Amino acid sequence: MDSDHSDHSHVREFFAARADGWDARFPDDGPAYASAVAELGLRPGEKVLDAGCGTGRAIPPLREAVGPGGTVLGVDLTPEMLRAAARAGTHRHALLAVADAARLPFRDAALDAVFAAGLVSHLPDPRAGLRELARVVRPGGRLALFHPIGRAALATRQERRLTPDDLRAEPNLRPLLESSGWRMLSYTDTDARFLVLGARGADPAPPP
């Protein structure tokens, strides 16, 4: 889920109109999601959040990674996306809820990891949103920011041009993560995928 920064109403309208056919538009993305989840390094029994889960394409591999004793949570701003997830049977693998990823209904340090596909580009305030993800993850917990194709390939698909101020460019994203309570562990941006792995580090910087 990628676009320019936008308010929540625009995001909801965009995805609500596309929810029913969303998975049919990208039928071959499953292995890319599974591969990204594998690199997150989840262990059996852990608690993981799929933030901005959409139709839940990451949820089956997340459930497999944490096993029957683990917890998989999925939140999305768009009810239509979650209804599509339920129709696909995703609710059998996770607890799904309508929620704003920038105001999560979880206590501090409640989770071991967060998986977020395409989320960052939709946060009205990316620093505040990443800080909120850090809040709910324990110290040393992990973060995966993912998209099944890289920045250049996505720009071509959307008929736009990459610019130096692109949020997900490494020189921009690394300091953004660090100021939000995360430490970047790896950065991958190829035509085949975009994947950034991070770990919960120091407390995030206070808002200006």
PDB file of C-alpha atoms in Angstrom:
ATOM      1  CA  MET A   1       0.000   0.000   0.000  1.00  0.00           C
ATOM      2  CA  ASP A   2       2.012   2.932  -1.235  1.00  0.00           C
ATOM      3  CA  SER A   3       1.220   6.506  -2.189  1.00  0.00           C
ATOM      4  CA  ASP A   4       2.133  10.013  -1.191  1.00  0.00           C
ATOM      5  CA  HIS A   5       1.355  11.061   2.381  1.00  0.00           C
ATOM      6  CA  SER A   6      -2.372  11.597   2.738  1.00  0.00           C
ATOM      7  CA  ASP A   7      -5.035  12.041   5.346  1.00  0.00           C
ATOM      8  CA  HIS A   8      -6.898   9.056   6.723  1.00  0.00           C
ATOM      9  CA  SER A   9     -10.131   9.727   4.842  1.00  0.00           C
ATOM     10  CA  HIS A  10      -8.315   9.586   1.507  1.00  0.00           C
ATOM     11  CA  VAL A  11      -6.574   6.338   2.473  1.00  0.00           C
ATOM     12  CA  ARG A  12      -9.850   4.724   3.555  1.00  0.00           C
ATOM     13  CA  GLU A  13     -11.635   5.811   0.378  1.00  0.00           C
ATOM     14  CA  PHE A  14      -8.800   4.581  -1.852  1.00  0.00           C
ATOM     15  CA  PHE A  15      -8.658   1.095  -0.340  1.00  0.00           C
ATOM     16  CA  ALA A  16     -12.382   0.714   0.322  1.00  0.00           C
ATOM     17  CA  ALA A  17     -13.036   1.089  -3.404  1.00  0.00           C
ATOM     18  CA  ARG A  18     -10.433  -1.557  -4.252  1.00  0.00           C
ATOM     19  CA  ALA A  19     -10.808  -4.077  -1.426  1.00  0.00           C
ATOM     20  CA  ASP A  20     -12.906  -6.687  -3.212  1.00  0.00           C
ATOM     21  CA  GLY A  21     -10.463  -7.202  -6.072  1.00  0.00           C
ATOM     22  CA  TRP A  22      -7.233  -6.385  -4.270  1.00  0.00           C
ATOM     23  CA  ASP A  23      -5.742  -9.877  -4.060  1.00  0.00           C
ATOM     24  CA  ALA A  24      -6.745 -10.684  -7.637  1.00  0.00           C
ATOM     25  CA  ARG A  25      -4.653  -7.723  -8.817  1.00  0.00           C
ATOM     26  CA  PHE A  26      -1.501  -9.188  -7.255  1.00  0.00           C
ATOM     27  CA  PRO A  27      -1.922 -12.978  -7.399  1.00  0.00           C
ATOM     28  CA  ASP A  28       1.805 -13.803  -7.343  1.00  0.00           C
ATOM     29  CA  ASP A  29       2.869 -11.840  -4.243  1.00  0.00           C
ATOM     30  CA  GLY A  30       2.470 -14.675  -1.738  1.00  0.00           C
ATOM     31  CA  PRO A  31       6.031 -16.040  -1.908  1.00  0.00           C
ATOM     32  CA  ALA A  32       7.483 -12.533  -1.492  1.00  0.00           C
ATOM     33  CA  TYR A  33       5.452 -12.021   1.674  1.00  0.00           C
ATOM     34  CA  ALA A  34       6.498 -15.410   3.029  1.00  0.00           C
ATOM     35  CA  SER A  35      10.160 -14.676   2.325  1.00  0.00           C
ATOM     36  CA  ALA A  36       9.992 -11.299   4.081  1.00  0.00           C
ATOM     37  CA  VAL A  37       8.271 -12.810   7.111  1.00  0.00           C
ATOM     38  CA  ALA A  38      11.010 -15.466   7.293  1.00  0.00           C
ATOM     39  CA  GLU A  39      13.672 -12.738   7.477  1.00  0.00           C
ATOM     40  CA  LEU A  40      11.881 -11.095  10.400  1.00  0.00           C
ATOM     41  CA  GLY A  41      13.161 -14.003  12.493  1.00  0.00           C
ATOM     42  CA  LEU A  42      10.050 -14.749  14.510  1.00  0.00           C
ATOM     43  CA  ARG A  43      10.129 -17.572  17.044  1.00  0.00           C
ATOM     44  CA  PRO A  44       7.359 -19.911  18.219  1.00  0.00           C
ATOM     45  CA  GLY A  45       5.219 -18.352  20.926  1.00  0.00           C
ATOM     46  CA  GLU A  46       5.953 -14.730  20.025  1.00  0.00           C
ATOM     47  CA  LYS A  47       3.421 -11.933  19.559  1.00  0.00           C
ATOM     48  CA  VAL A  48       3.460 -10.135  16.196  1.00  0.00           C
ATOM     49  CA  LEU A  49       1.392  -7.340  14.685  1.00  0.00           C
ATOM     50  CA  ASP A  50       0.627  -6.932  10.991  1.00  0.00           C
ATOM     51  CA  ALA A  51       0.162  -3.143  10.897  1.00  0.00           C
ATOM     52  CA  GLY A  52      -1.949  -2.040   7.946  1.00  0.00           C
ATOM     53  CA  CYS A  53      -2.667  -5.683   7.206  1.00  0.00           C
ATOM     54  CA  GLY A  54      -5.078  -5.062   4.327  1.00  0.00           C
ATOM     55  CA  THR A  55      -6.470  -8.364   3.098  1.00  0.00           C
ATOM     56  CA  GLY A  56      -4.005 -10.254   5.278  1.00  0.00           C
ATOM     57  CA  ARG A  57      -1.511 -11.634   2.793  1.00  0.00           C
ATOM     58  CA  ALA A  58       1.242 -11.699   5.443  1.00  0.00           C
ATOM     59  CA  ILE A  59      -0.889 -13.326   8.114  1.00  0.00           C
ATOM     60  CA  PRO A  60      -0.619 -17.026   7.122  1.00  0.00           C
ATOM     61  CA  PRO A  61       3.208 -16.973   7.129  1.00  0.00           C
ATOM     62  CA  LEU A  62       3.179 -14.932  10.347  1.00  0.00           C
ATOM     63  CA  ARG A  63       0.995 -17.581  11.974  1.00  0.00           C
ATOM     64  CA  GLU A  64       3.255 -20.359  10.720  1.00  0.00           C
ATOM     65  CA  ALA A  65       6.292 -18.551  12.150  1.00  0.00           C
ATOM     66  CA  VAL A  66       4.906 -18.045  15.675  1.00  0.00           C
ATOM     67  CA  GLY A  67       3.070 -21.369  15.793  1.00  0.00           C
ATOM     68  CA  PRO A  68      -0.122 -22.245  17.647  1.00  0.00           C
ATOM     69  CA  GLY A  69       1.231 -20.830  20.899  1.00  0.00           C
ATOM     70  CA  GLY A  70       1.983 -17.434  19.392  1.00  0.00           C
ATOM     71  CA  THR A  71      -0.261 -14.442  18.776  1.00  0.00           C
ATOM     72  CA  VAL A  72      -0.901 -12.776  15.421  1.00  0.00           C
ATOM     73  CA  LEU A  73      -2.768  -9.469  15.370  1.00  0.00           C
ATOM     74  CA  GLY A  74      -3.863  -7.611  12.262  1.00  0.00           C
ATOM     75  CA  VAL A  75      -5.057  -4.011  12.206  1.00  0.00           C
ATOM     76  CA  ASP A  76      -6.173  -1.899   9.275  1.00  0.00           C
ATOM     77  CA  LEU A  77      -7.859   1.450   8.884  1.00  0.00           C
ATOM     78  CA  THR A  78     -10.259   0.205   6.195  1.00  0.00           C
ATOM     79  CA  PRO A  79     -13.139  -2.077   7.262  1.00  0.00           C
ATOM     80  CA  GLU A  80     -13.660  -3.230   3.673  1.00  0.00           C
ATOM     81  CA  MET A  81     -10.128  -4.626   3.582  1.00  0.00           C
ATOM     82  CA  LEU A  82     -10.715  -6.578   6.781  1.00  0.00           C
ATOM     83  CA  ARG A  83     -13.989  -7.944   5.425  1.00  0.00           C
ATOM     84  CA  ALA A  84     -12.080  -9.164   2.361  1.00  0.00           C
ATOM     85  CA  ALA A  85      -9.548 -10.754   4.718  1.00  0.00           C
ATOM     86  CA  ALA A  86     -12.344 -12.517   6.591  1.00  0.00           C
ATOM     87  CA  ARG A  87     -13.853 -13.819   3.354  1.00  0.00           C
ATOM     88  CA  ALA A  88     -10.430 -15.270   2.510  1.00  0.00           C
ATOM     89  CA  GLY A  89     -10.338 -17.052   5.871  1.00  0.00           C
ATOM     90  CA  THR A  90      -7.572 -14.935   7.368  1.00  0.00           C
ATOM     91  CA  HIS A  91      -9.521 -14.559  10.614  1.00  0.00           C
ATOM     92  CA  ARG A  92      -8.708 -18.209  11.348  1.00  0.00           C
ATOM     93  CA  HIS A  93      -5.032 -17.271  11.732  1.00  0.00           C
ATOM     94  CA  ALA A  94      -5.187 -13.893  13.502  1.00  0.00           C
ATOM     95  CA  LEU A  95      -7.217 -11.471  15.555  1.00  0.00           C
ATOM     96  CA  LEU A  96      -8.309  -8.692  13.172  1.00  0.00           C
ATOM     97  CA  ALA A  97      -9.455  -5.216  14.173  1.00  0.00           C
ATOM     98  CA  VAL A  98     -10.168  -1.843  12.629  1.00  0.00           C
ATOM     99  CA  ALA A  99      -7.540   0.465  14.107  1.00  0.00           C
ATOM    100  CA  ASP A 100      -5.256   3.340  13.212  1.00  0.00           C
ATOM    101  CA  ALA A 101      -1.620   2.230  13.140  1.00  0.00           C
ATOM    102  CA  ALA A 102      -0.711   5.652  14.529  1.00  0.00           C
ATOM    103  CA  ARG A 103      -2.932   5.054  17.607  1.00  0.00           C
ATOM    104  CA  LEU A 104      -2.647   1.380  18.418  1.00  0.00           C
ATOM    105  CA  PRO A 105      -4.882  -0.169  21.100  1.00  0.00           C
ATOM    106  CA  PHE A 106      -2.013  -2.043  22.768  1.00  0.00           C
ATOM    107  CA  ARG A 107      -0.026  -1.448  25.922  1.00  0.00           C
ATOM    108  CA  ASP A 108       3.639  -0.462  25.886  1.00  0.00           C
ATOM    109  CA  ALA A 109       6.119  -3.223  24.958  1.00  0.00           C
ATOM    110  CA  ALA A 110       3.303  -5.739  24.441  1.00  0.00           C
ATOM    111  CA  LEU A 111       4.655  -7.226  21.205  1.00  0.00           C
ATOM    112  CA  ASP A 112       7.777  -8.945  19.932  1.00  0.00           C
ATOM    113  CA  ALA A 113       7.624  -7.687  16.346  1.00  0.00           C
ATOM    114  CA  VAL A 114       5.744  -5.639  13.758  1.00  0.00           C
ATOM    115  CA  PHE A 115       5.353  -6.415  10.066  1.00  0.00           C
ATOM    116  CA  ALA A 116       4.218  -3.485   7.918  1.00  0.00           C
ATOM    117  CA  ALA A 117       3.662  -3.783   4.165  1.00  0.00           C
ATOM    118  CA  GLY A 118       3.436  -0.420   2.446  1.00  0.00           C
ATOM    119  CA  LEU A 119       2.360   1.325   5.630  1.00  0.00           C
ATOM    120  CA  VAL A 120       4.933   4.089   5.988  1.00  0.00           C
ATOM    121  CA  SER A 121       3.930   5.950   2.845  1.00  0.00           C
ATOM    122  CA  HIS A 122       0.367   6.231   4.148  1.00  0.00           C
ATOM    123  CA  LEU A 123       1.147   7.653   7.573  1.00  0.00           C
ATOM    124  CA  PRO A 124       0.193  11.350   7.759  1.00  0.00           C
ATOM    125  CA  ASP A 125       3.102  11.809  10.190  1.00  0.00           C
ATOM    126  CA  PRO A 126       5.638   9.021   9.489  1.00  0.00           C
ATOM    127  CA  ARG A 127       7.833   9.833  12.490  1.00  0.00           C
ATOM    128  CA  ALA A 128       4.887   9.750  14.901  1.00  0.00           C
ATOM    129  CA  GLY A 129       3.602   6.555  13.306  1.00  0.00           C
ATOM    130  CA  LEU A 130       6.946   4.778  13.575  1.00  0.00           C
ATOM    131  CA  ARG A 131       7.254   6.017  17.156  1.00  0.00           C
ATOM    132  CA  GLU A 132       3.877   4.431  17.909  1.00  0.00           C
ATOM    133  CA  LEU A 133       5.036   1.119  16.435  1.00  0.00           C
ATOM    134  CA  ALA A 134       8.136   1.346  18.648  1.00  0.00           C
ATOM    135  CA  ARG A 135       5.983   2.010  21.691  1.00  0.00           C
ATOM    136  CA  VAL A 136       4.167  -1.310  21.452  1.00  0.00           C
ATOM    137  CA  VAL A 137       7.290  -3.421  20.791  1.00  0.00           C
ATOM    138  CA  ARG A 138       9.598  -4.641  23.552  1.00  0.00           C
ATOM    139  CA  PRO A 139      13.243  -3.491  23.629  1.00  0.00           C
ATOM    140  CA  GLY A 140      15.145  -5.543  21.078  1.00  0.00           C
ATOM    141  CA  GLY A 141      11.945  -6.439  19.233  1.00  0.00           C
ATOM    142  CA  ARG A 142      11.888  -6.352  15.442  1.00  0.00           C
ATOM    143  CA  LEU A 143      10.334  -4.388  12.612  1.00  0.00           C
ATOM    144  CA  ALA A 144       9.919  -5.232   8.926  1.00  0.00           C
ATOM    145  CA  LEU A 145       8.930  -2.553   6.413  1.00  0.00           C
ATOM    146  CA  PHE A 146       8.053  -4.378   3.218  1.00  0.00           C
ATOM    147  CA  HIS A 147       6.730  -4.042  -0.296  1.00  0.00           C
ATOM    148  CA  PRO A 148       6.681  -6.894  -2.849  1.00  0.00           C
ATOM    149  CA  ILE A 149       8.394  -4.704  -5.451  1.00  0.00           C
ATOM    150  CA  GLY A 150      11.104  -2.077  -5.041  1.00  0.00           C
ATOM    151  CA  ARG A 151      10.830   1.682  -5.181  1.00  0.00           C
ATOM    152  CA  ALA A 152      11.835   2.083  -8.830  1.00  0.00           C
ATOM    153  CA  ALA A 153       9.511  -0.681 -10.029  1.00  0.00           C
ATOM    154  CA  LEU A 154       6.653   0.769  -8.010  1.00  0.00           C
ATOM    155  CA  ALA A 155       7.273   4.248  -9.415  1.00  0.00           C
ATOM    156  CA  THR A 156       7.157   2.816 -12.933  1.00  0.00           C
ATOM    157  CA  ARG A 157       3.892   1.010 -12.157  1.00  0.00           C
ATOM    158  CA  GLN A 158       2.393   4.241 -10.812  1.00  0.00           C
ATOM    159  CA  GLU A 159       3.772   6.312 -13.705  1.00  0.00           C
ATOM    160  CA  ARG A 160       5.680   8.672 -11.449  1.00  0.00           C
ATOM    161  CA  ARG A 161       9.326   9.644 -10.998  1.00  0.00           C
ATOM    162  CA  LEU A 162      11.496   8.894  -8.003  1.00  0.00           C
ATOM    163  CA  THR A 163      12.794  12.027  -6.301  1.00  0.00           C
ATOM    164  CA  PRO A 164      15.556  12.525  -3.704  1.00  0.00           C
ATOM    165  CA  ASP A 165      12.986  13.305  -1.015  1.00  0.00           C
ATOM    166  CA  ASP A 166      11.348   9.875  -1.359  1.00  0.00           C
ATOM    167  CA  LEU A 167      10.559   8.768   2.185  1.00  0.00           C
ATOM    168  CA  ARG A 168      11.778   5.212   1.672  1.00  0.00           C
ATOM    169  CA  ALA A 169      15.171   6.125   0.212  1.00  0.00           C
ATOM    170  CA  GLU A 170      17.824   4.882   2.612  1.00  0.00           C
ATOM    171  CA  PRO A 171      19.335   8.335   3.386  1.00  0.00           C
ATOM    172  CA  ASN A 172      15.861   9.513   4.449  1.00  0.00           C
ATOM    173  CA  LEU A 173      14.522   6.380   6.103  1.00  0.00           C
ATOM    174  CA  ARG A 174      17.543   5.548   8.270  1.00  0.00           C
ATOM    175  CA  PRO A 175      17.473   8.784  10.317  1.00  0.00           C
ATOM    176  CA  LEU A 176      13.677   8.669  10.419  1.00  0.00           C
ATOM    177  CA  LEU A 177      13.807   5.234  12.019  1.00  0.00           C
ATOM    178  CA  GLU A 178      16.546   6.242  14.436  1.00  0.00           C
ATOM    179  CA  SER A 179      14.584   9.276  15.616  1.00  0.00           C
ATOM    180  CA  SER A 180      11.532   7.049  16.140  1.00  0.00           C
ATOM    181  CA  GLY A 181      13.110   4.453  18.412  1.00  0.00           C
ATOM    182  CA  TRP A 182      14.360   1.955  15.814  1.00  0.00           C
ATOM    183  CA  ARG A 183      17.805   0.849  14.653  1.00  0.00           C
ATOM    184  CA  MET A 184      18.064  -0.101  10.986  1.00  0.00           C
ATOM    185  CA  LEU A 185      19.585  -3.564  10.590  1.00  0.00           C
ATOM    186  CA  SER A 186      19.370  -3.989   6.819  1.00  0.00           C
ATOM    187  CA  TYR A 187      18.064  -2.210   3.735  1.00  0.00           C
ATOM    188  CA  THR A 188      17.099  -3.962   0.486  1.00  0.00           C
ATOM    189  CA  ASP A 189      15.620  -2.166  -2.515  1.00  0.00           C
ATOM    190  CA  THR A 190      15.587  -4.163  -5.744  1.00  0.00           C
ATOM    191  CA  ASP A 191      13.019  -4.582  -8.497  1.00  0.00           C
ATOM    192  CA  ALA A 192      11.939  -7.809  -6.780  1.00  0.00           C
ATOM    193  CA  ARG A 193      11.226  -6.316  -3.356  1.00  0.00           C
ATOM    194  CA  PHE A 194      11.692  -3.595  -0.772  1.00  0.00           C
ATOM    195  CA  LEU A 195      12.564  -4.800   2.727  1.00  0.00           C
ATOM    196  CA  VAL A 196      13.939  -2.893   5.684  1.00  0.00           C
ATOM    197  CA  LEU A 197      14.592  -4.719   8.942  1.00  0.00           C
ATOM    198  CA  GLY A 198      14.963  -2.885  12.203  1.00  0.00           C
ATOM    199  CA  ALA A 199      15.252  -3.495  15.931  1.00  0.00           C
ATOM    200  CA  ARG A 200      13.702  -1.591  18.792  1.00  0.00           C
ATOM    201  CA  GLY A 201      16.489   0.536  20.166  1.00  0.00           C
ATOM    202  CA  ALA A 202      16.609   3.548  22.409  1.00  0.00           C
ATOM    203  CA  ASP A 203      13.498   5.426  23.398  1.00  0.00           C
ATOM    204  CA  PRO A 204      12.340   7.589  20.494  1.00  0.00           C
ATOM    205  CA  ALA A 205      13.164  11.267  20.441  1.00  0.00           C
ATOM    206  CA  PRO A 206      10.389  13.470  21.868  1.00  0.00           C
ATOM    207  CA  PRO A 207       8.217  15.310  19.339  1.00  0.00           C
ATOM    208  CA  PRO A 208       9.558  18.772  18.408  1.00  0.00           C
TER     209      PRO A 208
END
